[in-house]
Amino acid sequence: MLTIQCPHCGVQAEETELSPGGEAHLSRFGPGSEDQDFEAYLFFRENPKGVHFERWRHVHGCGKWFHAARCTVTMEVFGTYSAQTTEPPKALRDKISEKRPGWTWRDIA
Amino acid sequence: MSEPVTPLAGASFDGLVRVTETGPQGMIVLRCPEDATDAREAATAVTGTKDPALRRAAVSNGTGILWMSPDERLILVPRAKSASTVAEMQAKLAGQHALVADVSDARAIFRLEGDPLMVREVLAKLAPVDMRPDHFEVGEVRRTRLAQVAAAFWLEQEGTADLICFRSVARYVYDLLCTAAVNGSAVKHF
């Protein structure tokens, strides 16, 4: 059971109140892009054992999208942050480094 | 205009708590950017209450404002005044990036009354919300899930909870509340 704090309304939301939005920080490759990039954008997803970044929506609450960082092994939630960003905030990355030294995720560390 | 009709015609149930379909209740949704002071003032002008803080209700006697999300408020007014209030607010906010819509007929409203801890318990049976008295305060609005459907509730005072859901699921929600409040089902968790 996950409980994730919604950064918009501050509710400590239980998993069933949320809707998962898949992997975070994807770059879209649309019409006109290289086939390889388009394929990667559509199908290639991280499946890490450890630190992971995801999109969530507080669907039964305030209805807002946000990002969450969590550990797929322990279900520990490191933190949540705004949806209007292309990478996790520095403070959150530092916090994760304290708890999981040497972690990497895609090209983020 | 035709008379407003509530979905369950004011049904009520006595059990661990008293469940009543209240209403008709005028409900107006206001959506606007978080920093739109004009829109906030248009809302407070019609209700006479203040703009509620994060997750708060500013309601007295069925009139007031509920905090629904950073850019959404639900304005409660008497049912007979909802249409004129919408017109008044729309006129005030003409040309601005704001939405004012009358949703009175799209929602149902219920009231739970009784022993303060039992009111909390009935809600706790249905929603994934920490209802302990020191965690869920009077005047806090919680939009959440009631079994399988969306709902929002707040404690008007200890022992009185108001709950809003979509009209299309009014019967479902009423049946849920009655089942959770059926005599003999007290868990006495709190």
XYZ file of C-alpha atoms in Angstrom:
299
model
C 0.000 0.000 0.000
C 1.386 3.346 -1.059
C 0.546 6.619 0.581
C 1.739 9.616 -1.360
C 1.398 13.225 -0.317
C -0.226 15.360 -2.996
C 1.883 18.513 -3.381
C -1.162 20.533 -4.464
C -3.614 19.929 -1.629
C -1.281 18.416 0.954
C -3.439 15.338 1.477
C -1.632 12.181 2.484
C -3.430 10.245 -0.225
C -3.784 6.529 -0.154
C -3.058 4.667 -3.380
C -6.699 4.033 -4.332
C -7.388 7.752 -4.275
C -4.721 8.267 -6.925
C -4.353 7.315 -10.536
C -0.956 6.218 -11.837
C 0.331 8.110 -14.876
C 3.329 5.997 -15.767
C 6.937 6.981 -16.059
C 7.961 10.579 -15.447
C 10.009 12.950 -17.574
C 9.402 11.434 -21.006
C 10.396 13.510 -24.020
C 7.873 13.302 -26.788
C 8.983 12.338 -30.287
C 6.116 12.905 -32.678
C 5.607 13.107 -36.433
C 8.792 13.808 -38.323
C 11.098 12.301 -35.722
C 13.436 9.374 -36.304
C 11.803 5.961 -36.123
C 14.189 4.899 -33.362
C 13.312 7.899 -31.208
C 9.622 7.415 -31.839
C 9.823 3.748 -30.890
C 11.738 4.565 -27.729
C 9.231 7.248 -26.794
C 6.309 4.892 -27.300
C 7.598 1.662 -25.868
C 10.865 1.855 -23.938
C 10.220 2.270 -20.257
C 12.398 2.012 -17.210
C 11.707 -0.904 -14.911
C 14.152 -0.203 -12.127
C 14.797 -2.078 -8.929
C 15.130 0.882 -6.619
C 14.687 4.587 -7.258
C 11.932 5.415 -9.726
C 10.183 8.581 -10.895
C 6.529 8.483 -11.795
C 3.582 10.662 -12.674
C 0.482 10.440 -10.511
C -2.852 12.146 -10.525
C -4.880 12.892 -7.410
C -7.924 11.745 -9.269
C -10.379 11.392 -6.368
C -9.075 14.507 -4.674
C -8.005 17.811 -6.135
C -7.604 16.270 -9.601
C -4.085 17.589 -10.145
C -1.114 15.855 -11.721
C 2.191 15.677 -9.908
C 5.476 13.772 -9.887
C 6.575 11.312 -7.250
C 9.913 9.674 -6.503
C 9.803 6.321 -4.795
C 11.706 3.109 -4.255
C 10.210 0.121 -6.068
C 11.778 -2.291 -3.584
C 10.706 -0.818 -0.248
C 7.816 1.340 -1.508
C 9.415 4.255 0.319
C 8.231 7.544 -1.145
C 11.116 10.015 -1.256
C 9.004 12.960 -2.190
C 6.566 14.580 -4.571
C 6.989 17.651 -6.743
C 5.321 19.771 -9.369
C 4.214 18.289 -12.687
C 5.454 21.407 -14.486
C 9.096 20.401 -14.596
C 11.373 18.296 -16.782
C 13.582 16.917 -14.032
C 13.404 16.237 -10.286
C 14.359 19.183 -8.076
C 17.917 19.243 -6.736
C 16.797 19.049 -3.098
C 14.911 15.844 -3.783
C 17.832 14.292 -5.689
C 20.128 15.103 -2.771
C 17.682 13.546 -0.356
C 17.573 10.367 -2.433
C 21.390 10.306 -2.636
C 21.516 10.340 1.154
C 19.277 7.308 1.369
C 20.380 5.439 -1.758
C 24.003 6.432 -2.453
C 25.035 5.934 -6.069
C 21.506 5.714 -7.505
C 20.889 6.488 -11.141
C 17.737 6.693 -13.216
C 17.988 7.180 -16.966
C 20.513 10.027 -17.229
C 19.620 11.482 -13.819
C 21.775 10.896 -10.766
C -39.072 27.663 -13.708
C -39.834 24.101 -12.671
C -39.436 23.093 -9.058
C -36.037 21.650 -8.102
C -36.288 17.929 -7.372
C -33.664 16.131 -5.318
C -32.675 12.649 -6.503
C -33.968 10.787 -3.423
C -36.804 13.103 -2.402
C -35.257 13.792 0.998
C -34.798 10.168 2.046
C -33.527 9.564 5.564
C -32.289 6.658 7.632
C -31.759 6.194 11.353
C -28.976 3.934 12.487
C -25.653 4.535 14.183
C -26.083 8.023 12.805
C -28.928 9.738 11.042
C -28.400 9.903 7.270
C -30.534 12.475 5.470
C -30.612 13.648 1.926
C -30.703 17.387 2.400
C -31.138 19.885 -0.329
C -32.128 21.166 -2.720
C -28.905 23.092 -2.337
C -27.582 25.691 -4.722
C -24.057 24.730 -5.803
C -21.911 26.813 -8.100
C -18.513 25.793 -9.339
C -15.909 28.499 -9.761
C -12.704 27.749 -11.604
C -10.052 30.384 -12.091
C -6.284 30.769 -11.847
C -4.930 30.494 -8.319
C -4.003 34.166 -8.222
C -7.272 35.519 -9.679
C -8.285 37.886 -6.902
C -11.270 39.285 -8.827
C -12.849 35.864 -9.096
C -12.215 35.140 -5.411
C -13.796 38.443 -4.475
C -16.797 37.759 -6.691
C -17.315 34.564 -4.704
C -16.895 36.105 -1.277
C -19.204 38.962 -2.260
C -22.135 36.630 -2.943
C -21.639 34.435 0.123
C -20.472 36.996 2.637
C -17.850 34.551 3.891
C -14.094 34.658 3.430
C -12.211 32.717 0.773
C -11.330 29.431 2.486
C -7.720 28.470 3.060
C -6.243 25.242 1.724
C -8.747 22.361 2.132
C -11.080 24.442 4.264
C -14.782 25.145 4.281
C -16.120 28.601 4.986
C -19.787 27.725 5.311
C -22.567 28.801 7.630
C -26.216 27.812 7.299
C -25.848 26.349 3.827
C -24.123 29.401 2.393
C -20.407 29.600 1.860
C -17.380 28.463 -0.075
C -15.591 25.115 -0.171
C -11.965 24.724 -1.225
C -12.007 21.989 -3.882
C -8.578 22.334 -5.508
C -6.023 25.135 -5.937
C -8.048 26.568 -8.838
C -11.540 25.436 -7.895
C -14.111 26.522 -5.344
C -17.622 25.269 -4.755
C -19.979 28.027 -3.749
C -23.018 27.079 -1.695
C -26.069 29.307 -1.850
C -29.805 28.738 -1.299
C -31.194 26.779 -4.264
C -33.583 29.552 -5.270
C -30.699 31.981 -5.596
C -28.280 29.852 -7.611
C -29.312 31.038 -11.083
C -29.263 34.704 -10.154
C -25.950 34.293 -8.321
C -24.375 32.693 -11.380
C -25.639 35.536 -13.571
C -24.313 38.087 -11.109
C -20.880 36.465 -10.935
C -20.650 35.954 -14.679
C -21.434 39.606 -15.258
C -18.766 40.596 -12.750
C -16.166 38.329 -14.334
C -16.992 39.017 -17.970
C -13.880 38.861 -20.118
C -11.817 37.203 -17.413
C -10.369 33.716 -17.467
C -12.847 32.200 -15.055
C -15.649 29.667 -15.186
C -18.843 30.010 -13.188
C -21.350 27.198 -13.617
C -24.500 26.172 -11.789
C -24.095 22.516 -10.809
C -26.988 22.362 -8.323
C -28.834 19.780 -10.403
C -25.686 17.749 -11.035
C -24.963 17.025 -7.385
C -26.623 15.460 -4.387
C -25.996 16.463 -0.805
C -26.339 14.403 2.355
C -26.014 15.087 6.037
C -24.811 12.697 8.718
C -25.817 13.567 12.253
C -25.327 11.809 15.511
C -22.645 10.774 17.954
C -19.453 12.605 16.899
C -17.292 9.501 16.919
C -19.927 7.462 15.054
C -20.164 10.089 12.309
C -16.405 9.792 11.916
C -16.609 6.022 11.954
C -19.300 5.793 9.265
C -17.181 7.957 6.959
C -14.013 6.058 7.845
C -15.661 2.805 6.781
C -16.144 4.142 3.269
C -13.322 6.571 2.533
C -9.513 6.187 2.710
C -9.261 9.128 5.072
C -7.713 9.338 8.510
C -10.815 10.337 10.466
C -9.236 10.456 13.930
C -10.453 13.557 15.771
C -6.929 14.995 16.020
C -6.280 14.418 12.293
C -9.527 15.413 10.595
C -10.680 18.717 11.947
C -14.009 20.465 11.907
C -14.140 22.730 8.864
C -11.740 20.674 6.767
C -13.002 19.665 3.308
C -11.925 16.322 2.007
C -12.470 15.363 -1.607
C -12.069 11.662 -1.763
C -13.557 8.377 -2.782
C -16.587 6.811 -1.115
C -16.248 3.114 -1.935
C -16.234 3.362 -5.742
C -17.309 6.933 -6.433
C -16.001 10.432 -5.879
C -17.377 12.464 -3.000
C -16.481 15.430 -0.844
C -17.348 15.930 2.790
C -16.654 18.233 5.672
C -17.578 18.387 9.322
C -19.832 21.336 9.963
C -19.282 20.683 13.651
C -18.496 17.602 15.705
C -21.358 15.178 15.053
C -22.535 16.809 11.825
C -20.993 15.968 8.471
C -22.146 17.215 5.078
C -21.344 15.175 2.010
C -21.642 15.995 -1.680
C -21.563 13.520 -4.561
C -22.658 13.386 -8.174
C -26.404 13.169 -8.611
C -26.083 10.114 -10.843
C -24.653 8.105 -7.928
C -26.903 9.556 -5.214
C -28.750 6.283 -4.629
C -25.484 4.349 -4.479
C -23.980 6.770 -1.973
C -27.123 6.840 0.140
C -27.218 3.046 0.253
C -23.533 2.967 1.166
C -24.026 5.428 4.005
C -27.047 3.525 5.300
C -25.178 0.228 5.187
C -22.199 1.719 6.978
C -24.558 3.167 9.579
C -26.745 0.116 10.086
C -27.442 -0.667 13.743
C -25.146 -3.301 15.207
C -22.277 -2.496 12.864
C -20.387 -0.183 15.206
C -16.665 -0.901 15.255
C -15.971 1.716 17.937
C -12.535 2.295 16.494
C -12.213 5.900 17.587
